[in-house]
Amino acid sequence: MTNTITTTRLTILLPAGRLPLAIMDKANALAQKYQLELYLSTAQNLRLMGIKEEDLPAIREELAALGAQFKGPGKFPIPRVCIGVRDCSMGVGDPERISALILAKFQGREKTKQKFKIAISGCTLACSGVLTTDIGIMATRKGFDLFVGGKGGPSPKVGRRVLRDLDEQGVVAAVAELVEFHDAHTETKQRMVKLIDHPEFPFKEVV
Ligand code: SF4
């Protein structure tokens, strides 16, 4: 009879893709101790893979003690960002800052319905996938443009621009309106693209 070892994974959320050094050191130590793989996910989070079920509580506890937050059902999505003006010569805006403002408002939100994602770019080149993400926030020389309804997958869609030239608080307010609309019109999970033609959808396309 073959002994099958069941393994699982643990995903540490990394706002704006920043990996705190203490968590990096701990993840490295845990990976060596428990023979794990470390994977930087396309959502810019850090995943520990190959964890034996019985080791998961101890690993989780060691990381939580350093302030690590973990992916899980109902968690508000961490925006995917590019590096922006702080470290890219093309950048005109700071996606990390917008991400922090959004998370300050929403990170404690319980029971967020899936499946919308958020992306933020520091310029119109949109390296972080702003145009193919449910809610896309793009920095321009005049402020921020907001796109809704983008998605990838087998039937990709380009998001629809619904607001132009927002300031930072305007971005947060618009995201709040979209999140509430999504919540009110979604049973369990739904992409934003399914909602943008709803008669009560709060925004129209702008060119
Ligand atoms: S979207 Fe613009 S600012 Fe962001 S990485 Fe790409 S070129 Fe740089």
PDB file of C-alpha atoms and ligand atoms in Angstrom:
ATOM      1  CA  MET A   1       0.000   0.000   0.000  1.00  0.00           C
ATOM      2  CA  THR A   2       1.348   3.463  -0.945  1.00  0.00           C
ATOM      3  CA  ASN A   3       1.465   6.222   1.642  1.00  0.00           C
ATOM      4  CA  THR A   4       0.111   9.432   0.093  1.00  0.00           C
ATOM      5  CA  ILE A   5       1.243  12.622   1.807  1.00  0.00           C
ATOM      6  CA  THR A   6      -1.260  15.427   1.400  1.00  0.00           C
ATOM      7  CA  THR A   7       0.259  18.859   1.068  1.00  0.00           C
ATOM      8  CA  THR A   8      -1.297  22.273   1.045  1.00  0.00           C
ATOM      9  CA  ARG A   9      -0.241  25.875   0.529  1.00  0.00           C
ATOM     10  CA  LEU A  10      -0.346  29.192   2.343  1.00  0.00           C
ATOM     11  CA  THR A  11      -0.511  32.530   0.557  1.00  0.00           C
ATOM     12  CA  ILE A  12       0.802  35.637   2.283  1.00  0.00           C
ATOM     13  CA  LEU A  13      -0.805  38.852   1.035  1.00  0.00           C
ATOM     14  CA  LEU A  14       1.735  41.480   0.019  1.00  0.00           C
ATOM     15  CA  PRO A  15       0.120  44.910  -0.428  1.00  0.00           C
ATOM     16  CA  ALA A  16       1.626  46.674  -3.456  1.00  0.00           C
ATOM     17  CA  GLY A  17       3.895  43.665  -3.962  1.00  0.00           C
ATOM     18  CA  ARG A  18       6.173  44.751  -1.126  1.00  0.00           C
ATOM     19  CA  LEU A  19       7.790  41.888   0.780  1.00  0.00           C
ATOM     20  CA  PRO A  20       8.753  42.926   4.333  1.00  0.00           C
ATOM     21  CA  LEU A  21      12.268  41.729   5.132  1.00  0.00           C
ATOM     22  CA  ALA A  22      11.209  39.978   8.352  1.00  0.00           C
ATOM     23  CA  ILE A  23       8.608  37.965   6.462  1.00  0.00           C
ATOM     24  CA  MET A  24      11.080  37.206   3.690  1.00  0.00           C
ATOM     25  CA  ASP A  25      13.600  35.909   6.234  1.00  0.00           C
ATOM     26  CA  LYS A  26      10.961  33.844   8.022  1.00  0.00           C
ATOM     27  CA  ALA A  27       9.576  32.403   4.783  1.00  0.00           C
ATOM     28  CA  ASN A  28      13.099  31.414   3.767  1.00  0.00           C
ATOM     29  CA  ALA A  29      13.751  29.774   7.137  1.00  0.00           C
ATOM     30  CA  LEU A  30      10.424  27.922   7.045  1.00  0.00           C
ATOM     31  CA  ALA A  31      11.037  26.777   3.473  1.00  0.00           C
ATOM     32  CA  GLN A  32      14.371  25.302   4.483  1.00  0.00           C
ATOM     33  CA  LYS A  33      13.040  23.711   7.655  1.00  0.00           C
ATOM     34  CA  TYR A  34       9.943  22.134   6.050  1.00  0.00           C
ATOM     35  CA  GLN A  35      11.319  21.653   2.501  1.00  0.00           C
ATOM     36  CA  LEU A  36       8.831  24.043   0.882  1.00  0.00           C
ATOM     37  CA  GLU A  37       8.749  25.895  -2.415  1.00  0.00           C
ATOM     38  CA  LEU A  38       8.319  29.677  -2.484  1.00  0.00           C
ATOM     39  CA  TYR A  39       6.307  31.136  -5.333  1.00  0.00           C
ATOM     40  CA  LEU A  40       5.739  34.818  -6.168  1.00  0.00           C
ATOM     41  CA  SER A  41       2.235  34.681  -7.594  1.00  0.00           C
ATOM     42  CA  THR A  42       0.925  36.676 -10.551  1.00  0.00           C
ATOM     43  CA  ALA A  43      -1.246  38.532  -8.025  1.00  0.00           C
ATOM     44  CA  GLN A  44       2.005  39.696  -6.366  1.00  0.00           C
ATOM     45  CA  ASN A  45       1.591  37.561  -3.265  1.00  0.00           C
ATOM     46  CA  LEU A  46       4.023  35.053  -1.741  1.00  0.00           C
ATOM     47  CA  ARG A  47       2.900  31.441  -1.669  1.00  0.00           C
ATOM     48  CA  LEU A  48       4.473  28.704   0.410  1.00  0.00           C
ATOM     49  CA  MET A  49       3.840  25.382  -1.340  1.00  0.00           C
ATOM     50  CA  GLY A  50       4.218  21.763  -0.362  1.00  0.00           C
ATOM     51  CA  ILE A  51       3.183  22.196   3.279  1.00  0.00           C
ATOM     52  CA  LYS A  52       2.188  19.008   5.089  1.00  0.00           C
ATOM     53  CA  GLU A  53      -1.267  19.480   6.605  1.00  0.00           C
ATOM     54  CA  GLU A  54       0.040  18.827  10.102  1.00  0.00           C
ATOM     55  CA  ASP A  55       2.704  21.555   9.745  1.00  0.00           C
ATOM     56  CA  LEU A  56       0.313  24.276   8.557  1.00  0.00           C
ATOM     57  CA  PRO A  57      -0.795  25.638  11.977  1.00  0.00           C
ATOM     58  CA  ALA A  58       2.799  26.088  13.196  1.00  0.00           C
ATOM     59  CA  ILE A  59       3.906  27.752   9.945  1.00  0.00           C
ATOM     60  CA  ARG A  60       0.888  30.031   9.960  1.00  0.00           C
ATOM     61  CA  GLU A  61       1.477  30.991  13.566  1.00  0.00           C
ATOM     62  CA  GLU A  62       5.134  31.887  13.002  1.00  0.00           C
ATOM     63  CA  LEU A  63       4.248  34.140  10.071  1.00  0.00           C
ATOM     64  CA  ALA A  64       1.197  35.684  11.754  1.00  0.00           C
ATOM     65  CA  ALA A  65       3.412  36.682  14.677  1.00  0.00           C
ATOM     66  CA  LEU A  66       5.263  38.962  12.223  1.00  0.00           C
ATOM     67  CA  GLY A  67       2.022  40.550  11.030  1.00  0.00           C
ATOM     68  CA  ALA A  68       1.515  38.423   7.912  1.00  0.00           C
ATOM     69  CA  GLN A  69      -2.016  38.451   6.463  1.00  0.00           C
ATOM     70  CA  PHE A  70      -3.190  35.421   4.532  1.00  0.00           C
ATOM     71  CA  LYS A  71      -5.370  34.920   1.503  1.00  0.00           C
ATOM     72  CA  GLY A  72      -8.754  33.503   2.382  1.00  0.00           C
ATOM     73  CA  PRO A  73     -12.454  33.542   1.526  1.00  0.00           C
ATOM     74  CA  GLY A  74     -14.144  36.929   1.856  1.00  0.00           C
ATOM     75  CA  LYS A  75     -10.893  38.927   1.929  1.00  0.00           C
ATOM     76  CA  PHE A  76     -10.875  42.174  -0.022  1.00  0.00           C
ATOM     77  CA  PRO A  77      -8.625  41.793  -3.103  1.00  0.00           C
ATOM     78  CA  ILE A  78      -5.147  43.300  -2.831  1.00  0.00           C
ATOM     79  CA  PRO A  79      -4.638  45.585  -5.873  1.00  0.00           C
ATOM     80  CA  ARG A  80      -1.966  44.504  -8.353  1.00  0.00           C
ATOM     81  CA  VAL A  81       0.356  47.444  -9.023  1.00  0.00           C
ATOM     82  CA  CYS A  82       3.302  48.457 -11.142  1.00  0.00           C
ATOM     83  CA  ILE A  83       6.248  50.232  -9.560  1.00  0.00           C
ATOM     84  CA  GLY A  84       5.117  53.645 -10.813  1.00  0.00           C
ATOM     85  CA  VAL A  85       6.791  57.025 -10.522  1.00  0.00           C
ATOM     86  CA  ARG A  86       9.021  56.008  -7.623  1.00  0.00           C
ATOM     87  CA  ASP A  87      11.166  53.718  -9.744  1.00  0.00           C
ATOM     88  CA  CYS A  88      10.074  53.940 -13.383  1.00  0.00           C
ATOM     89  CA  SER A  89      11.084  56.784 -15.675  1.00  0.00           C
ATOM     90  CA  MET A  90       7.705  56.637 -17.463  1.00  0.00           C
ATOM     91  CA  GLY A  91       5.691  56.909 -14.259  1.00  0.00           C
ATOM     92  CA  VAL A  92       3.518  59.908 -13.434  1.00  0.00           C
ATOM     93  CA  GLY A  93       1.623  58.430 -10.465  1.00  0.00           C
ATOM     94  CA  ASP A  94       2.311  56.281  -7.423  1.00  0.00           C
ATOM     95  CA  PRO A  95       0.297  53.027  -7.484  1.00  0.00           C
ATOM     96  CA  GLU A  96       1.562  51.985  -4.045  1.00  0.00           C
ATOM     97  CA  ARG A  97      -0.035  55.075  -2.534  1.00  0.00           C
ATOM     98  CA  ILE A  98      -3.389  54.501  -4.247  1.00  0.00           C
ATOM     99  CA  SER A  99      -3.292  50.846  -3.208  1.00  0.00           C
ATOM    100  CA  ALA A 100      -2.674  51.898   0.401  1.00  0.00           C
ATOM    101  CA  LEU A 101      -5.607  54.333   0.317  1.00  0.00           C
ATOM    102  CA  ILE A 102      -7.915  51.649  -1.061  1.00  0.00           C
ATOM    103  CA  LEU A 103      -6.756  49.062   1.454  1.00  0.00           C
ATOM    104  CA  ALA A 104      -7.056  51.537   4.343  1.00  0.00           C
ATOM    105  CA  LYS A 105     -10.731  51.815   3.468  1.00  0.00           C
ATOM    106  CA  PHE A 106     -11.471  48.187   2.622  1.00  0.00           C
ATOM    107  CA  GLN A 107      -8.919  45.783   4.068  1.00  0.00           C
ATOM    108  CA  GLY A 108     -11.022  45.076   7.164  1.00  0.00           C
ATOM    109  CA  ARG A 109     -14.103  44.422   5.044  1.00  0.00           C
ATOM    110  CA  GLU A 110     -15.504  40.965   5.794  1.00  0.00           C
ATOM    111  CA  LYS A 111     -17.299  38.745   3.319  1.00  0.00           C
ATOM    112  CA  THR A 112     -16.302  40.552   0.141  1.00  0.00           C
ATOM    113  CA  LYS A 113     -17.901  38.672  -2.721  1.00  0.00           C
ATOM    114  CA  GLN A 114     -15.502  37.284  -5.315  1.00  0.00           C
ATOM    115  CA  LYS A 115     -14.376  37.625  -8.260  1.00  0.00           C
ATOM    116  CA  PHE A 116     -13.425  41.162  -8.958  1.00  0.00           C
ATOM    117  CA  LYS A 117      -9.812  42.243  -8.974  1.00  0.00           C
ATOM    118  CA  ILE A 118      -8.177  45.679  -8.943  1.00  0.00           C
ATOM    119  CA  ALA A 119      -5.085  46.871 -10.826  1.00  0.00           C
ATOM    120  CA  ILE A 120      -3.286  50.210 -10.658  1.00  0.00           C
ATOM    121  CA  SER A 121      -0.705  51.607 -13.058  1.00  0.00           C
ATOM    122  CA  GLY A 122       1.656  54.549 -12.782  1.00  0.00           C
ATOM    123  CA  CYS A 123       1.128  55.661 -16.391  1.00  0.00           C
ATOM    124  CA  THR A 124      -0.915  54.972 -19.502  1.00  0.00           C
ATOM    125  CA  LEU A 125       1.282  52.025 -20.563  1.00  0.00           C
ATOM    126  CA  ALA A 126      -0.726  50.003 -18.027  1.00  0.00           C
ATOM    127  CA  CYS A 127       1.933  47.380 -17.238  1.00  0.00           C
ATOM    128  CA  SER A 128      -0.045  46.022 -14.277  1.00  0.00           C
ATOM    129  CA  GLY A 129      -2.938  44.920 -16.485  1.00  0.00           C
ATOM    130  CA  VAL A 130      -5.248  47.845 -15.770  1.00  0.00           C
ATOM    131  CA  LEU A 131      -7.130  47.363 -19.042  1.00  0.00           C
ATOM    132  CA  THR A 132      -7.784  43.658 -18.478  1.00  0.00           C
ATOM    133  CA  THR A 133      -8.805  43.812 -14.809  1.00  0.00           C
ATOM    134  CA  ASP A 134     -12.282  44.288 -13.316  1.00  0.00           C
ATOM    135  CA  ILE A 135     -11.413  47.670 -11.803  1.00  0.00           C
ATOM    136  CA  GLY A 136      -8.456  49.412 -13.429  1.00  0.00           C
ATOM    137  CA  ILE A 137      -6.941  52.650 -12.147  1.00  0.00           C
ATOM    138  CA  MET A 138      -4.514  54.395 -14.494  1.00  0.00           C
ATOM    139  CA  ALA A 139      -2.378  57.395 -13.576  1.00  0.00           C
ATOM    140  CA  THR A 140      -2.216  60.121 -16.230  1.00  0.00           C
ATOM    141  CA  ARG A 141      -0.717  63.611 -16.258  1.00  0.00           C
ATOM    142  CA  LYS A 142      -4.123  64.952 -15.202  1.00  0.00           C
ATOM    143  CA  GLY A 143      -4.926  62.522 -12.376  1.00  0.00           C
ATOM    144  CA  PHE A 144      -6.393  59.026 -12.606  1.00  0.00           C
ATOM    145  CA  ASP A 145      -8.690  57.364 -15.135  1.00  0.00           C
ATOM    146  CA  LEU A 146     -10.907  54.516 -14.024  1.00  0.00           C
ATOM    147  CA  PHE A 147     -11.745  51.474 -16.153  1.00  0.00           C
ATOM    148  CA  VAL A 148     -14.312  48.789 -15.376  1.00  0.00           C
ATOM    149  CA  GLY A 149     -15.077  45.370 -16.807  1.00  0.00           C
ATOM    150  CA  GLY A 150     -11.690  44.234 -18.092  1.00  0.00           C
ATOM    151  CA  LYS A 151     -10.760  40.579 -17.810  1.00  0.00           C
ATOM    152  CA  GLY A 152      -8.326  38.023 -19.105  1.00  0.00           C
ATOM    153  CA  GLY A 153      -8.963  34.319 -19.550  1.00  0.00           C
ATOM    154  CA  PRO A 154     -10.291  32.548 -22.632  1.00  0.00           C
ATOM    155  CA  SER A 155     -12.651  35.431 -23.516  1.00  0.00           C
ATOM    156  CA  PRO A 156     -10.614  38.518 -22.673  1.00  0.00           C
ATOM    157  CA  LYS A 157     -12.236  41.947 -22.482  1.00  0.00           C
ATOM    158  CA  VAL A 158     -10.764  45.427 -22.440  1.00  0.00           C
ATOM    159  CA  GLY A 159     -12.189  47.523 -19.621  1.00  0.00           C
ATOM    160  CA  ARG A 160     -14.478  50.462 -20.307  1.00  0.00           C
ATOM    161  CA  ARG A 161     -13.207  53.891 -19.231  1.00  0.00           C
ATOM    162  CA  VAL A 162     -15.916  55.359 -16.992  1.00  0.00           C
ATOM    163  CA  LEU A 163     -14.172  58.240 -15.211  1.00  0.00           C
ATOM    164  CA  ARG A 164     -11.349  60.621 -16.097  1.00  0.00           C
ATOM    165  CA  ASP A 165      -9.013  62.956 -14.233  1.00  0.00           C
ATOM    166  CA  LEU A 166      -9.900  61.830 -10.712  1.00  0.00           C
ATOM    167  CA  ASP A 167      -7.954  62.910  -7.659  1.00  0.00           C
ATOM    168  CA  GLU A 168      -6.968  60.316  -5.027  1.00  0.00           C
ATOM    169  CA  GLN A 169     -10.136  60.698  -2.982  1.00  0.00           C
ATOM    170  CA  GLY A 170     -12.189  60.506  -6.170  1.00  0.00           C
ATOM    171  CA  VAL A 171     -10.554  57.166  -6.946  1.00  0.00           C
ATOM    172  CA  VAL A 172     -11.374  55.764  -3.503  1.00  0.00           C
ATOM    173  CA  ALA A 173     -14.965  57.025  -3.714  1.00  0.00           C
ATOM    174  CA  ALA A 174     -15.460  55.478  -7.161  1.00  0.00           C
ATOM    175  CA  VAL A 175     -14.025  52.139  -6.019  1.00  0.00           C
ATOM    176  CA  ALA A 176     -16.387  52.237  -3.015  1.00  0.00           C
ATOM    177  CA  GLU A 177     -19.355  52.780  -5.298  1.00  0.00           C
ATOM    178  CA  LEU A 178     -18.317  49.889  -7.538  1.00  0.00           C
ATOM    179  CA  VAL A 179     -17.688  47.543  -4.602  1.00  0.00           C
ATOM    180  CA  GLU A 180     -21.121  48.314  -3.125  1.00  0.00           C
ATOM    181  CA  PHE A 181     -22.802  47.874  -6.505  1.00  0.00           C
ATOM    182  CA  HIS A 182     -21.033  44.551  -6.998  1.00  0.00           C
ATOM    183  CA  ASP A 183     -22.074  43.420  -3.543  1.00  0.00           C
ATOM    184  CA  ALA A 184     -25.704  44.413  -4.038  1.00  0.00           C
ATOM    185  CA  HIS A 185     -26.022  42.707  -7.430  1.00  0.00           C
ATOM    186  CA  THR A 186     -24.008  39.537  -6.869  1.00  0.00           C
ATOM    187  CA  GLU A 187     -25.144  36.288  -5.243  1.00  0.00           C
ATOM    188  CA  THR A 188     -21.772  34.746  -4.500  1.00  0.00           C
ATOM    189  CA  LYS A 189     -19.231  35.735  -7.152  1.00  0.00           C
ATOM    190  CA  GLN A 190     -19.196  37.619 -10.413  1.00  0.00           C
ATOM    191  CA  ARG A 191     -16.845  39.512 -12.713  1.00  0.00           C
ATOM    192  CA  MET A 192     -17.506  43.233 -13.109  1.00  0.00           C
ATOM    193  CA  VAL A 193     -18.002  42.813 -16.859  1.00  0.00           C
ATOM    194  CA  LYS A 194     -21.319  41.074 -16.111  1.00  0.00           C
ATOM    195  CA  LEU A 195     -22.585  44.209 -14.384  1.00  0.00           C
ATOM    196  CA  ILE A 196     -21.520  47.100 -16.594  1.00  0.00           C
ATOM    197  CA  ASP A 197     -24.645  46.957 -18.780  1.00  0.00           C
ATOM    198  CA  HIS A 198     -27.005  46.719 -15.807  1.00  0.00           C
ATOM    199  CA  PRO A 199     -29.571  49.569 -16.081  1.00  0.00           C
ATOM    200  CA  GLU A 200     -28.603  50.895 -12.648  1.00  0.00           C
ATOM    201  CA  PHE A 201     -24.830  50.630 -13.121  1.00  0.00           C
ATOM    202  CA  PRO A 202     -23.547  53.921 -11.659  1.00  0.00           C
ATOM    203  CA  PHE A 203     -21.145  54.922 -14.463  1.00  0.00           C
ATOM    204  CA  LYS A 204     -21.311  55.424 -18.227  1.00  0.00           C
ATOM    205  CA  GLU A 205     -18.451  55.123 -20.691  1.00  0.00           C
ATOM    206  CA  VAL A 206     -16.398  58.275 -21.230  1.00  0.00           C
ATOM    207  CA  VAL A 207     -14.055  58.780 -24.175  1.00  0.00           C
TER     208      VAL A 207
HETATM  209  S1  SF4 B   1       2.715  51.328 -16.273  1.00  0.00           S
HETATM  210 FE1  SF4 B   1       4.083  53.037 -16.645  1.00  0.00          FE
HETATM  211  S2  SF4 B   1       4.887  53.566 -14.632  1.00  0.00           S
HETATM  212 FE2  SF4 B   1       4.069  51.520 -14.491  1.00  0.00          FE
HETATM  213  S3  SF4 B   1       5.850  50.177 -14.879  1.00  0.00           S
HETATM  214 FE3  SF4 B   1       4.730  50.459 -16.821  1.00  0.00          FE
HETATM  215  S4  SF4 B   1       5.815  52.136 -17.801  1.00  0.00           S
HETATM  216 FE4  SF4 B   1       6.359  52.207 -15.619  1.00  0.00          FE
END
